[in-house]
Amino acid sequence: MLDRLLGRAALKERIETLAEERSSLEAQLESADENRRAAERARQEAEARVNRLEDRITELEDRVKRAEGGERTVQFRGELALRGDRLETVLSRLESFRAGPDGAMTAMVEGSPPEPVRDVLGDRTPLVGRAAPALVFADDETLLSVALRPPVPPAHFVEFDTSFHVDRDWFQPRGRYTLALVRADLFAMGTYEDREQVAYEGFRSDVKGDHSKGGFSQARFERRRDQQIESHLEKAHEALSAATEPLYVVGESTLLSEFESEATVTRPVDATGAPREALADAVDRFWRTKLYLL
């Protein structure tokens, strides 16, 4: 009765009402945040699908042009993604191969195959252009002819010897290095000794997802999103200033150009999820080698 007389009852009821409203708003915010993350994941997955479709379209268009031009269509004898023990087996076999004087060609091809490669592979040369950038291993009798797309490609070269030139640093994690994953809303960086992670840093940033009807116009929304991404990238650059070299940066293809001056290698990688888990996935994907049987 005293509370009622002093007006405390009404105040307490108001406090309870506001507490309920606060809890409701917190639940809405949590749901909105989860929807934002889901929208961002969906956007990244859609971007990955678009990239794969564009690669397929380019391949098919190339085949059509060759067919219209009267070229004999040649196909890879097989394609494989190598890692772990399987990669070790392939590299060991390449290292064990022996040929006559200058009978084993090793070439790093970044674009159009150079003349020495064309001379060795003949009508199978177009396959090298489709696999590039890739290391090509072939003997003068073409008993063995493969292309490998390594995680850390060397500069262009062509050499002939009695054996193939195989440098494990091109294919496998060796020594100390840093690998960083960059997405529009996420950054994760690990320092490694071979395959063992010895240091880690990661964070998420509040970056708006897809535009929805509401208080922001499309133009204002895009400006706001660009500012958020710019701020996120500034934090990423600051974190990378302490990175161990060599530095490998992977992630969204639209962002990688921001890090080309800092990184030894940049590569698009589709890795989603929380920072630590996404980084582990990115490391696994980065250290895979694509094998093409020519």
CSV table of C-alpha atoms in Angstrom, one decimal:
chain,number,residue,atom,x,y,z
A,1,MET,CA,0.0,0.0,0.0
A,2,LEU,CA,2.9,2.3,0.9
A,3,ASP,CA,4.5,1.7,-2.6
A,4,ARG,CA,1.1,2.5,-4.2
A,5,LEU,CA,0.7,5.6,-2.2
A,6,LEU,CA,4.2,6.9,-3.1
A,7,GLY,CA,3.8,6.0,-6.8
A,8,ARG,CA,6.4,3.3,-6.6
A,9,ALA,CA,4.1,0.6,-7.8
A,10,ALA,CA,3.6,2.4,-11.1
A,11,LEU,CA,7.3,3.0,-11.4
A,12,LYS,CA,8.0,-0.7,-10.8
A,13,GLU,CA,5.5,-1.7,-13.4
A,14,ARG,CA,7.1,0.7,-15.8
A,15,ILE,CA,10.5,-0.7,-15.1
A,16,GLU,CA,9.2,-4.3,-15.7
A,17,THR,CA,7.6,-3.2,-18.9
A,18,LEU,CA,10.8,-1.5,-20.1
A,19,ALA,CA,12.8,-4.6,-19.1
A,20,GLU,CA,10.5,-6.8,-21.2
A,21,GLU,CA,10.9,-4.4,-24.2
A,22,ARG,CA,14.7,-4.4,-23.8
A,23,SER,CA,14.7,-8.2,-23.8
A,24,SER,CA,12.5,-8.2,-26.9
A,25,LEU,CA,14.8,-5.7,-28.7
A,26,GLU,CA,17.9,-7.7,-27.7
A,27,ALA,CA,16.3,-10.8,-29.2
A,28,GLN,CA,15.5,-8.9,-32.4
A,29,LEU,CA,19.1,-7.6,-32.6
A,30,GLU,CA,20.5,-11.1,-32.1
A,31,SER,CA,18.2,-12.4,-34.8
A,32,ALA,CA,19.1,-9.5,-37.2
A,33,ASP,CA,22.8,-10.2,-36.6
A,34,GLU,CA,22.4,-13.9,-37.4
A,35,ASN,CA,20.4,-13.0,-40.5
A,36,ARG,CA,23.2,-10.6,-41.6
A,37,ARG,CA,25.8,-13.3,-41.2
A,38,ALA,CA,23.6,-15.8,-43.1
A,39,ALA,CA,23.2,-13.2,-45.9
A,40,GLU,CA,27.0,-12.7,-46.0
A,41,ARG,CA,27.6,-16.4,-46.2
A,42,ALA,CA,25.0,-16.7,-49.0
A,43,ARG,CA,26.6,-13.9,-50.9
A,44,GLN,CA,30.1,-15.5,-50.6
A,45,GLU,CA,28.7,-18.9,-51.7
A,46,ALA,CA,26.9,-17.2,-54.7
A,47,GLU,CA,30.2,-15.5,-55.6
A,48,ALA,CA,32.0,-18.8,-55.6
A,49,ARG,CA,29.3,-20.4,-57.8
A,50,VAL,CA,29.5,-17.5,-60.2
A,51,ASN,CA,33.3,-17.9,-60.4
A,52,ARG,CA,33.0,-21.6,-61.1
A,53,LEU,CA,30.4,-21.0,-63.8
A,54,GLU,CA,32.5,-18.3,-65.4
A,55,ASP,CA,35.5,-20.7,-65.6
A,56,ARG,CA,33.3,-23.4,-67.1
A,57,ILE,CA,31.8,-20.9,-69.7
A,58,THR,CA,35.4,-19.8,-70.6
A,59,GLU,CA,36.4,-23.4,-71.1
A,60,LEU,CA,33.4,-24.2,-73.2
A,61,GLU,CA,33.8,-21.1,-75.3
A,62,ASP,CA,37.5,-22.0,-75.9
A,63,ARG,CA,36.4,-25.5,-77.1
A,64,VAL,CA,33.8,-23.9,-79.5
A,65,LYS,CA,36.4,-21.6,-80.9
A,66,ARG,CA,38.9,-24.5,-81.5
A,67,ALA,CA,36.2,-26.6,-83.1
A,68,GLU,CA,35.1,-23.7,-85.4
A,69,GLY,CA,38.7,-23.1,-86.3
A,70,GLY,CA,39.2,-26.7,-87.3
A,71,GLU,CA,41.5,-27.5,-84.5
A,72,ARG,CA,41.6,-31.0,-83.1
A,73,THR,CA,40.1,-30.9,-79.7
A,74,VAL,CA,42.4,-32.4,-77.0
A,75,GLN,CA,41.4,-33.1,-73.4
A,76,PHE,CA,43.2,-33.7,-70.2
A,77,ARG,CA,43.7,-37.4,-69.5
A,78,GLY,CA,42.7,-36.6,-65.9
A,79,GLU,CA,42.6,-33.9,-63.2
A,80,LEU,CA,43.3,-34.4,-59.5
A,81,ALA,CA,43.6,-32.3,-56.4
A,82,LEU,CA,46.6,-33.4,-54.4
A,83,ARG,CA,47.5,-33.0,-50.8
A,84,GLY,CA,49.2,-35.0,-48.0
A,85,ASP,CA,50.4,-38.4,-48.8
A,86,ARG,CA,49.1,-38.4,-52.3
A,87,LEU,CA,51.0,-35.2,-53.1
A,88,GLU,CA,54.2,-36.7,-51.5
A,89,THR,CA,53.9,-39.8,-53.7
A,90,VAL,CA,53.6,-37.7,-56.9
A,91,LEU,CA,56.5,-35.4,-56.1
A,92,SER,CA,58.7,-38.4,-55.2
A,93,ARG,CA,57.9,-40.1,-58.5
A,94,LEU,CA,58.8,-37.0,-60.4
A,95,GLU,CA,62.0,-36.6,-58.5
A,96,SER,CA,63.0,-40.3,-59.3
A,97,PHE,CA,62.4,-39.9,-63.0
A,98,ARG,CA,65.6,-40.2,-65.2
A,99,ALA,CA,66.1,-39.4,-68.9
A,100,GLY,CA,69.0,-39.0,-71.3
A,101,PRO,CA,71.0,-35.8,-71.6
A,102,ASP,CA,68.5,-32.8,-71.7
A,103,GLY,CA,65.7,-35.4,-71.9
A,104,ALA,CA,63.6,-34.1,-69.0
A,105,MET,CA,61.9,-30.7,-69.4
A,106,THR,CA,60.7,-28.6,-66.5
A,107,ALA,CA,58.9,-25.3,-67.2
A,108,MET,CA,56.9,-22.8,-65.3
A,109,VAL,CA,54.3,-21.5,-67.7
A,110,GLU,CA,52.3,-18.4,-66.7
A,111,GLY,CA,50.4,-17.7,-69.9
A,112,SER,CA,51.1,-18.7,-73.5
A,113,PRO,CA,53.4,-21.8,-73.6
A,114,PRO,CA,56.9,-20.8,-74.9
A,115,GLU,CA,58.4,-22.4,-78.0
A,116,PRO,CA,60.5,-25.1,-76.1
A,117,VAL,CA,57.3,-26.4,-74.5
A,118,ARG,CA,55.5,-26.4,-77.8
A,119,ASP,CA,58.4,-28.4,-79.3
A,120,VAL,CA,58.1,-31.1,-76.7
A,121,LEU,CA,54.3,-31.4,-76.4
A,122,GLY,CA,53.3,-30.8,-80.0
A,123,ASP,CA,49.5,-30.9,-80.5
A,124,ARG,CA,49.0,-31.3,-76.7
A,125,THR,CA,50.4,-27.8,-76.1
A,126,PRO,CA,46.9,-26.1,-75.8
A,127,LEU,CA,46.4,-28.1,-72.6
A,128,VAL,CA,49.3,-26.3,-71.0
A,129,GLY,CA,47.7,-22.9,-71.7
A,130,ARG,CA,44.5,-24.2,-70.1
A,131,ALA,CA,46.3,-25.4,-67.0
A,132,ALA,CA,48.5,-22.3,-66.6
A,133,PRO,CA,49.8,-20.9,-64.4
A,134,ALA,CA,51.4,-24.3,-63.9
A,135,LEU,CA,54.7,-26.3,-63.8
A,136,VAL,CA,55.1,-28.6,-66.7
A,137,PHE,CA,57.1,-31.9,-66.5
A,138,ALA,CA,57.6,-33.8,-69.7
A,139,ASP,CA,60.3,-36.0,-71.2
A,140,ASP,CA,61.5,-35.9,-74.8
A,141,GLU,CA,59.7,-39.2,-75.6
A,142,THR,CA,56.5,-37.8,-73.9
A,143,LEU,CA,56.3,-41.0,-71.8
A,144,LEU,CA,55.5,-38.6,-68.9
A,145,SER,CA,53.7,-35.3,-69.4
A,146,VAL,CA,51.9,-33.6,-66.5
A,147,ALA,CA,51.2,-30.1,-65.3
A,148,LEU,CA,51.0,-29.1,-61.7
A,149,ARG,CA,49.5,-25.9,-60.4
A,150,PRO,CA,51.5,-25.3,-57.1
A,151,PRO,CA,50.4,-23.2,-54.2
A,152,VAL,CA,53.6,-21.1,-54.4
A,153,PRO,CA,54.6,-20.9,-58.0
A,154,PRO,CA,58.1,-19.8,-59.0
A,155,ALA,CA,58.9,-17.2,-61.7
A,156,HIS,CA,58.8,-18.3,-65.3
A,157,PHE,CA,61.6,-20.6,-66.5
A,158,VAL,CA,62.3,-23.5,-68.9
A,159,GLU,CA,65.1,-26.0,-68.3
A,160,PHE,CA,66.3,-29.3,-69.7
A,161,ASP,CA,68.3,-31.9,-67.7
A,162,THR,CA,68.5,-35.6,-67.0
A,163,SER,CA,65.9,-35.2,-64.3
A,164,PHE,CA,63.0,-32.9,-63.4
A,165,HIS,CA,63.5,-29.8,-61.2
A,166,VAL,CA,61.2,-30.3,-58.2
A,167,ASP,CA,61.4,-27.8,-55.3
A,168,ARG,CA,59.3,-28.9,-52.3
A,169,ASP,CA,58.9,-25.2,-51.3
A,170,TRP,CA,56.6,-24.7,-54.3
A,171,PHE,CA,54.2,-27.4,-53.1
A,172,GLN,CA,54.4,-28.0,-49.3
A,173,PRO,CA,54.5,-25.8,-46.2
A,174,ARG,CA,58.1,-25.6,-45.1
A,175,GLY,CA,59.7,-23.4,-42.4
A,176,ARG,CA,58.0,-20.4,-40.9
A,177,TYR,CA,55.4,-18.4,-42.8
A,178,THR,CA,52.1,-16.4,-42.3
A,179,LEU,CA,48.8,-17.2,-44.0
A,180,ALA,CA,46.0,-14.7,-43.7
A,181,LEU,CA,42.3,-15.0,-44.7
A,182,VAL,CA,40.5,-11.8,-45.7
A,183,ARG,CA,36.7,-11.5,-46.2
A,184,ALA,CA,34.6,-8.3,-46.2
A,185,ASP,CA,33.5,-9.0,-42.6
A,186,LEU,CA,36.3,-11.3,-41.3
A,187,PHE,CA,40.0,-11.4,-40.9
A,188,ALA,CA,42.1,-14.3,-39.6
A,189,MET,CA,45.9,-14.7,-39.6
A,190,GLY,CA,48.1,-17.6,-38.5
A,191,THR,CA,51.8,-18.0,-38.2
A,192,TYR,CA,53.0,-21.5,-38.9
A,193,GLU,CA,56.1,-23.7,-38.6
A,194,ASP,CA,55.5,-26.2,-41.4
A,195,ARG,CA,51.9,-27.3,-40.7
A,196,GLU,CA,51.8,-26.4,-37.0
A,197,GLN,CA,50.2,-23.1,-36.1
A,198,VAL,CA,52.3,-21.2,-33.5
A,199,ALA,CA,50.4,-17.8,-33.4
A,200,TYR,CA,46.9,-16.7,-34.3
A,201,GLU,CA,44.9,-13.4,-34.6
A,202,GLY,CA,41.4,-13.0,-35.9
A,203,PHE,CA,38.3,-10.7,-35.7
A,204,ARG,CA,35.0,-10.0,-37.3
A,205,SER,CA,33.8,-6.5,-38.3
A,206,ASP,CA,30.3,-5.2,-38.5
A,207,VAL,CA,29.7,-5.0,-42.2
A,208,LYS,CA,26.1,-4.6,-43.5
A,209,GLY,CA,24.8,-7.5,-45.7
A,210,ASP,CA,22.5,-7.2,-48.6
A,211,HIS,CA,20.4,-4.0,-48.9
A,212,SER,CA,16.8,-4.3,-47.7
A,213,LYS,CA,13.9,-1.9,-47.8
A,214,GLY,CA,14.1,0.5,-44.9
A,215,GLY,CA,15.5,3.7,-43.7
A,216,PHE,CA,18.6,3.7,-46.0
A,217,SER,CA,18.4,4.4,-49.7
A,218,GLN,CA,20.5,2.1,-51.9
A,219,ALA,CA,23.1,4.8,-52.5
A,220,ARG,CA,23.4,5.5,-48.7
A,221,PHE,CA,23.5,1.9,-47.9
A,222,GLU,CA,26.4,1.2,-50.4
A,223,ARG,CA,28.4,4.2,-49.1
A,224,ARG,CA,27.9,3.0,-45.5
A,225,ARG,CA,28.9,-0.6,-46.5
A,226,ASP,CA,32.0,0.7,-48.4
A,227,GLN,CA,33.1,2.7,-45.3
A,228,GLN,CA,32.7,-0.3,-43.1
A,229,ILE,CA,34.7,-2.5,-45.4
A,230,GLU,CA,37.4,0.2,-45.7
A,231,SER,CA,37.7,0.3,-41.9
A,232,HIS,CA,37.8,-3.5,-41.8
A,233,LEU,CA,40.7,-3.6,-44.3
A,234,GLU,CA,42.6,-0.9,-42.4
A,235,LYS,CA,42.5,-3.2,-39.3
A,236,ALA,CA,43.6,-6.1,-41.5
A,237,HIS,CA,46.6,-4.1,-42.9
A,238,GLU,CA,47.5,-3.1,-39.3
A,239,ALA,CA,47.5,-6.8,-38.2
A,240,LEU,CA,49.6,-7.8,-41.2
A,241,SER,CA,52.3,-5.3,-40.4
A,242,ALA,CA,53.6,-7.8,-37.8
A,243,ALA,CA,53.3,-10.8,-40.1
A,244,THR,CA,56.2,-13.2,-40.6
A,245,GLU,CA,57.4,-13.5,-44.2
A,246,PRO,CA,56.7,-15.1,-46.5
A,247,LEU,CA,53.1,-13.9,-46.3
A,248,TYR,CA,50.3,-15.7,-48.2
A,249,VAL,CA,46.9,-13.8,-48.4
A,250,VAL,CA,43.8,-15.6,-49.5
A,251,GLY,CA,40.1,-14.9,-49.4
A,252,GLU,CA,37.5,-12.9,-51.5
A,253,SER,CA,38.8,-12.3,-55.0
A,254,THR,CA,37.5,-8.7,-55.0
A,255,LEU,CA,39.7,-7.8,-52.0
A,256,LEU,CA,43.0,-9.4,-52.8
A,257,SER,CA,44.3,-6.6,-54.9
A,258,GLU,CA,44.5,-4.6,-51.6
A,259,PHE,CA,47.2,-6.9,-50.4
A,260,GLU,CA,49.3,-7.7,-53.5
A,261,SER,CA,52.1,-5.3,-52.5
A,262,GLU,CA,52.5,-7.0,-49.1
A,263,ALA,CA,51.9,-10.7,-50.0
A,264,THR,CA,54.2,-13.2,-51.6
A,265,VAL,CA,51.2,-14.9,-53.0
A,266,THR,CA,47.5,-14.0,-53.2
A,267,ARG,CA,44.8,-16.5,-54.1
A,268,PRO,CA,40.9,-16.6,-54.1
A,269,VAL,CA,39.8,-19.2,-51.5
A,270,ASP,CA,36.2,-19.9,-50.5
A,271,ALA,CA,36.3,-20.4,-46.7
A,272,THR,CA,33.3,-19.5,-44.6
A,273,GLY,CA,32.4,-19.7,-40.9
A,274,ALA,CA,34.0,-18.3,-37.7
A,275,PRO,CA,37.5,-16.8,-38.0
A,276,ARG,CA,39.5,-19.7,-36.5
A,277,GLU,CA,37.6,-22.4,-38.3
A,278,ALA,CA,37.6,-20.5,-41.6
A,279,LEU,CA,41.4,-20.0,-41.4
A,280,ALA,CA,42.0,-23.7,-40.9
A,281,ASP,CA,39.8,-24.4,-44.0
A,282,ALA,CA,41.7,-21.8,-46.0
A,283,VAL,CA,45.1,-23.2,-45.0
A,284,ASP,CA,44.0,-26.7,-46.2
A,285,ARG,CA,42.7,-25.3,-49.5
A,286,PHE,CA,45.8,-23.2,-50.1
A,287,TRP,CA,48.2,-26.1,-49.8
A,288,ARG,CA,46.4,-28.2,-52.4
A,289,THR,CA,48.1,-28.8,-55.7
A,290,LYS,CA,46.1,-29.3,-58.9
A,291,LEU,CA,47.4,-32.1,-61.2
A,292,TYR,CA,46.6,-32.2,-64.9
A,293,LEU,CA,47.5,-35.2,-67.0
A,294,LEU,CA,48.5,-33.9,-70.4
